[in-house]
Amino acid sequence: MEMIEHSSHTDAARRAGGESWLAAFGIMALNSMFGQKDASGVLRMAIEDLLVDDLAVVSSFGADSAVLLHMVCAINPDLPVLFLQTGRHFDQTLAYVKTLSDRLGLTNVQTLVPDSDQLARFDPDADLWKSDPDSCCHIRKTEPLDKALSGFGGWVTGRKRHQTQERGVLSHFELTDDKRIKVNPLAYWDEEDVAAYKKVHNLPEHPLFGSGFTSIGCAPCTSAVTTGEGARAGRWRGLNKTECGIHFDVNKRISPAMAKAELTLFRDGRFVADPWGKWVEGPAPSEARYAHVPLAQFVANRTAYLAGPHPLGLLVGAGDNVEEVASDLSRFSSIAIEFRTFTDGRGYSSARLLVERMGYKGELRAVGDVLVDQIPLMRRCGINAFVVGHAATRKALEQGVQSAIDVFMQPVGVDEIPLGTRCFLRRANHSNS
Amino acid sequence: MYRYDQFDARFVAGRVAQFSDQIERRISGELSEDQFRPLRLMNGLYLQLHAYMLRVAVPYGTMNSAQLRKLAHIARTYDRGYGHFTTRQNIQFNWPRLDDVPQILSELAEVEMHAIQTSGNCIRNVTTDQFAGAAADEIIDPRPVAEIIRQWSSLHPEFTFLPRKFKIAITGAAHDRAAIKFHDIGLMARRNEAGEIGWTVHVGGGMGRTPMVARKLNSFVPHADLLAYLESILRVYNRYGRRDNKYKARIKILVREEGLASFREQVESEFSEVRGGVLSLPEDELNRIKTYFAPPEFKDSDARFDLAALKVSDPEFARFVVHNTHQHARPGYTSVTISLKPVGGVPGDATDTQMDIVADLVERFSFDELRVSHEQNLVLPHVAIGDVRSVYEALCAAGLGEANVGQITDMIVCPGLDYCALANARSIPVAQEISKRFGSAKRQEEIGDLKIKISGCINACGHHHGGHIGILGVEKRGTELYQITVGGDASENAAIGNILGRGITGEEVPDAIERLVEVYLGARSGADESFLNTLSRLGETPFREALYGND
């Protein structure tokens, strides 16, 4: 299996591998691949495809941790599970680490401890939490975790949108400032989902859970919640603090949710998230997915690409002959026509041949130098989606660009030929005038 | 002639609105010049040496009086009182302001005119025989088909960004007056064995730095299939024409590099797919379009010119009749060419006043029809023979009575370095000097028909390659020089002229032409042996020696 091959890689090589996947997919593509509640799917993708042998789970062994760890075990019980032993945990939590590991069969729980020099210097009396909880968290959680994560391309967290307002924009996959992928399989789960999962799988509860501890961190900064309070209300109670810091990006905010990134694909009258990533050399044909394979590349490996299990696109370059893939069109979920410069009109012929002659009916997108003045021409030739970077063109599309010319002088396209596109068959129209 | 229906009117109005918006966005800075250039070119707007130039389409060279009056109005209001008729049967205005252009286009639209695709890498204005629908030697009036091609090619979404510009010419007569073999596609009407009329298709002709005579691609394409056949050629060209070098991007290079047989194979393969589809032209529909071009209500007459008598009684007019009229298909009528080549004048230019006067003549004497010829003259296609004297007098009064059509002073001349940003040398002053040198009627009569064509650079807008004598402006170390070619022919016997030798200065050109003419006059077997025939009989040597001596 491929994992063996990957395991011999150095850290750097593994990181590079992860980045090439990223480049191939794009975080947005990843985020549109799974149903919101499909936590296992997300996890499996991360463990088996995206960050093979390059991924760790970070768990607090708190109130909800059993769910994520149970899912991990079902996929790979050897996955590293990082536990931050801050030195200030409840005894019940430490006991629960053992209970849960044994029960689930986790084989690779790694305990991370704070740097003793740092503790001696900044928190010799173990009361820093009272005067400066942020620094306390930093020394006992953030720094040890950062150090451990340097060996991984990404990590799995149990965070959920419902937990805090800031987490309300979480997506399944995030790209952090240090170019790691943060995987949040449970992002869209709510309390009921968690409770139901625990029940179905008969998972042991954290000993304090029954006593009103719905979110459990270090003992000094965790309290029980009462009815009506949020699950994390007992954390840093009374302080304007909701996160320990390990989930902060350098800008002190949650990693930007990719939904906020600029959308460049215009389709069906609006800009939408683009699940398709840029094609990169490398992945075997059977692994290719959500990328537009250059036509020549496809033709050279036709059998392998046809057999691949994943959604595939085709990139038609300006000089490509679409006839070469005439019998393969059903394989493609999207075809991209490249306009290297807007003055190169070969793509118009390619588009018409695909749509009118070969009967292609799927997404046909223009990529490259796509400008507003050419969009009406592209549409007439059958192009139905546009990847647009040009600011004025984006603006025009958002405002619903309409060509000033709404009658055509020649029949183009597969729709019913509009009356009047040929002067010699304009009689009906003419008789009205 | 063709009249817009609501559909056409809406189309052109939409185009005016679209281009006006593009101009606005250029002025506001939203469009860069790089982004604006192809858009404005597609609408006939060039940036010349001194100003913008707007080229207005005269589809297949046909206009009515209202249109010509509008052109006069535009020349007067937005320009410097004149316009320049071109070898593509269009008219150019040399001094419009960018912010006036939307208004100019709106006014043109009022008379069913536009500037669509008079430039840019798209299908240009379709040109034809200036005597279409009038000439006695015509098999078919090509204008209905030209109109159909015009509409099919107007803002064609697939063919708006071709490798390079694309020019189509069509003639319905066996004698080619439209230089079709110097076009990307040249169509010539032909009757097949079954008596049906169809089109012989030539491809890959052109002037420019690599002049080529078009090759015959298909000897008979029926009317019904013509658009499908054209679309096939254009698609092959759009896909496979070179885009790496603008000087090798015309279809002539593709045909040369692929070989005619291979190119034909590709076109036929494409044609086999599109033939019989939505582009098929039903016969009765063609007939319906033809009604737009129905002949006017001619009155039968047996009027004829009595040339022998006229030569005695009215020699000036007789000379006009000999050179400036062309045999009409209907007895009692003739086609009158209005020369825009007054001796010492600027070839192809007409003032606003002259345009207004011609418009009156068009209305009174030619069933409201006017033509522009590719030789940069105007034509009243249907004049009753009895009216020609009146027309002649009116023309003389307007400074348009020059009786030199087809003669040595009836030159095709590009605007040259006086206007054009591409030119290497001036054309107009050279033409003016030649015109003055050979201006006398007697001298021109003695020489007979001889076509001189002048281009100010290798792009050959002045068709010098097709001139019996061609003059090409070049620039060498900052000096404007002129190369002389002989043997070019833009007729159905198309040929490209050969360069005789090194370039000479502009001052030397009239003498050089004089020496070539002297060789011809001295060597021709009789007054009926043309310059080309004499050249072909003698070879170039005596002409070369006349220019350069024996060195």
GROMACS .gro file of C-alpha atoms in nm, chain A residues 196-337:
model
  142
  196ALA     CA    1  -2.663   1.017   1.959
  197TYR     CA    2  -2.325   0.895   1.839
  198LYS     CA    3  -2.207   0.826   2.191
  199LYS     CA    4  -2.523   0.631   2.257
  200VAL     CA    5  -2.516   0.426   1.940
  201HIS     CA    6  -2.155   0.326   2.000
  202ASN     CA    7  -2.195   0.297   2.371
  203LEU     CA    8  -1.896   0.519   2.441
  204PRO     CA    9  -1.775   0.579   2.796
  205GLU     CA   10  -1.840   0.930   2.925
  206HIS     CA   11  -1.584   1.156   3.088
  207PRO     CA   12  -1.634   1.106   3.461
  208LEU     CA   13  -1.721   1.473   3.511
  209PHE     CA   14  -1.969   1.494   3.226
  210GLY     CA   15  -2.259   1.384   3.440
  211SER     CA   16  -2.182   1.661   3.687
  212GLY     CA   17  -2.247   1.948   3.446
  213PHE     CA   18  -1.904   1.965   3.289
  214THR     CA   19  -1.990   1.988   2.919
  215SER     CA   20  -1.651   2.119   2.812
  216ILE     CA   21  -1.347   2.022   3.004
  217GLY     CA   22  -1.007   2.186   3.005
  218CYS     CA   23  -0.763   2.249   3.292
  219ALA     CA   24  -0.910   2.224   3.640
  220PRO     CA   25  -0.853   2.586   3.754
  221CYS     CA   26  -1.025   2.734   3.449
  222THR     CA   27  -1.315   2.491   3.403
  223SER     CA   28  -1.646   2.498   3.586
  224ALA     CA   29  -1.977   2.322   3.548
  225VAL     CA   30  -2.249   2.483   3.346
  226THR     CA   31  -2.611   2.519   3.444
  227THR     CA   32  -2.918   2.461   3.235
  228GLY     CA   33  -2.948   2.712   2.956
  229GLU     CA   34  -2.579   2.792   2.934
  230GLY     CA   35  -2.366   2.707   2.632
  231ALA     CA   36  -2.148   2.399   2.650
  232ARG     CA   37  -1.830   2.602   2.679
  233ALA     CA   38  -1.971   2.857   2.923
  234GLY     CA   39  -1.777   2.691   3.199
  235ARG     CA   40  -1.442   2.757   3.039
  236TRP     CA   41  -1.255   3.064   3.167
  237ARG     CA   42  -1.576   3.168   3.331
  238GLY     CA   43  -1.589   3.541   3.395
  239LEU     CA   44  -1.308   3.616   3.158
  240ASN     CA   45  -1.334   3.751   2.808
  241LYS     CA   46  -1.164   3.440   2.679
  242THR     CA   47  -1.305   3.154   2.483
  243GLU     CA   48  -0.998   2.992   2.332
  244CYS     CA   49  -0.678   2.871   2.487
  245GLY     CA   50  -0.474   2.979   2.190
  246ILE     CA   51  -0.389   2.659   2.011
  247HIS     CA   52  -0.658   2.735   1.756
  248PHE     CA   53  -0.550   3.091   1.696
  249ASP     CA   54  -0.376   3.181   1.381
  250VAL     CA   55  -0.097   3.436   1.405
  251ASN     CA   56  -0.353   3.704   1.342
  252LYS     CA   57  -0.529   3.598   1.663
  253ARG     CA   58  -0.834   3.487   1.473
  254ILE     CA   59  -0.960   3.152   1.375
  255SER     CA   60  -0.801   3.052   1.047
  256PRO     CA   61  -0.997   3.225   0.775
  257ALA     CA   62  -1.275   3.004   0.661
  258MET     CA   63  -1.221   2.942   0.295
  259ALA     CA   64  -1.578   3.041   0.220
  260LYS     CA   65  -1.457   3.393   0.271
  261ALA     CA   66  -1.198   3.365  -0.002
  262GLU     CA   67  -1.272   3.528  -0.332
  263LEU     CA   68  -1.491   3.318  -0.552
  264THR     CA   69  -1.383   3.317  -0.914
  265LEU     CA   70  -1.624   3.078  -1.079
  266PHE     CA   71  -1.929   3.243  -1.230
  267ARG     CA   72  -2.209   3.002  -1.313
  268ASP     CA   73  -2.584   3.010  -1.323
  269GLY     CA   74  -2.590   3.383  -1.269
  270ARG     CA   75  -2.365   3.411  -0.966
  271PHE     CA   76  -2.020   3.352  -0.827
  272VAL     CA   77  -2.003   3.014  -0.659
  273ALA     CA   78  -1.744   2.805  -0.479
  274ASP     CA   79  -1.529   2.619  -0.727
  275PRO     CA   80  -1.474   2.256  -0.632
  276TRP     CA   81  -1.218   2.220  -0.910
  277GLY     CA   82  -0.853   2.271  -0.841
  278LYS     CA   83  -0.566   2.349  -1.068
  279TRP     CA   84  -0.415   2.057  -1.249
  280VAL     CA   85  -0.064   1.963  -1.140
  281GLU     CA   86   0.164   1.698  -1.275
  282GLY     CA   87   0.214   1.408  -1.044
  283PRO     CA   88  -0.082   1.214  -0.916
  284ALA     CA   89  -0.143   0.888  -1.097
  285PRO     CA   90  -0.443   0.891  -1.332
  286SER     CA   91  -0.637   0.675  -1.090
  287GLU     CA   92  -0.588   0.937  -0.820
  288ALA     CA   93  -0.684   1.237  -1.031
  289ARG     CA   94  -0.998   1.408  -0.919
  290TYR     CA   95  -1.156   1.748  -0.935
  291ALA     CA   96  -0.894   1.873  -1.175
  292HIS     CA   97  -0.902   1.954  -1.545
  293VAL     CA   98  -0.657   1.714  -1.707
  294PRO     CA   99  -0.486   1.866  -2.011
  295LEU     CA  100  -0.617   1.703  -2.326
  296ALA     CA  101  -0.279   1.568  -2.436
  297GLN     CA  102  -0.220   1.420  -2.091
  298PHE     CA  103  -0.559   1.255  -2.100
  299VAL     CA  104  -0.512   1.114  -2.447
  300ALA     CA  105  -0.169   0.974  -2.356
  301ASN     CA  106  -0.317   0.790  -2.055
  302ARG     CA  107  -0.670   0.746  -2.177
  303THR     CA  108  -0.734   0.398  -2.036
  304ALA     CA  109  -0.609   0.487  -1.689
  305TYR     CA  110  -0.806   0.810  -1.675
  306LEU     CA  111  -1.121   0.645  -1.799
  307ALA     CA  112  -1.087   0.381  -1.529
  308GLY     CA  113  -1.025   0.631  -1.249
  309PRO     CA  114  -1.299   0.639  -0.987
  310HIS     CA  115  -1.305   1.012  -0.920
  311PRO     CA  116  -1.476   1.306  -1.086
  312LEU     CA  117  -1.254   1.435  -1.364
  313GLY     CA  118  -1.238   1.742  -1.584
  314LEU     CA  119  -1.072   1.817  -1.917
  315LEU     CA  120  -0.862   2.117  -2.011
  316VAL     CA  121  -0.883   2.209  -2.378
  317GLY     CA  122  -0.588   2.426  -2.473
  318ALA     CA  123  -0.603   2.666  -2.763
  319GLY     CA  124  -0.435   2.432  -3.007
  320ASP     CA  125  -0.603   2.111  -2.893
  321ASN     CA  126  -0.825   1.902  -3.118
  322VAL     CA  127  -1.141   1.820  -2.931
  323GLU     CA  128  -1.214   1.548  -3.185
  324GLU     CA  129  -0.956   1.336  -3.003
  325VAL     CA  130  -1.182   1.300  -2.701
  326ALA     CA  131  -1.512   1.281  -2.887
  327SER     CA  132  -1.595   0.939  -2.747
  328ASP     CA  133  -1.477   1.016  -2.393
  329LEU     CA  134  -1.695   1.313  -2.310
  330SER     CA  135  -1.917   1.124  -2.067
  331ARG     CA  136  -1.611   1.083  -1.845
  332PHE     CA  137  -1.586   1.456  -1.776
  333SER     CA  138  -1.788   1.645  -1.520
  334SER     CA  139  -1.645   1.973  -1.642
  335ILE     CA  140  -1.455   2.090  -1.947
  336ALA     CA  141  -1.240   2.402  -1.938
  337ILE     CA  142  -1.166   2.594  -2.256
   0.00000   0.00000   0.00000
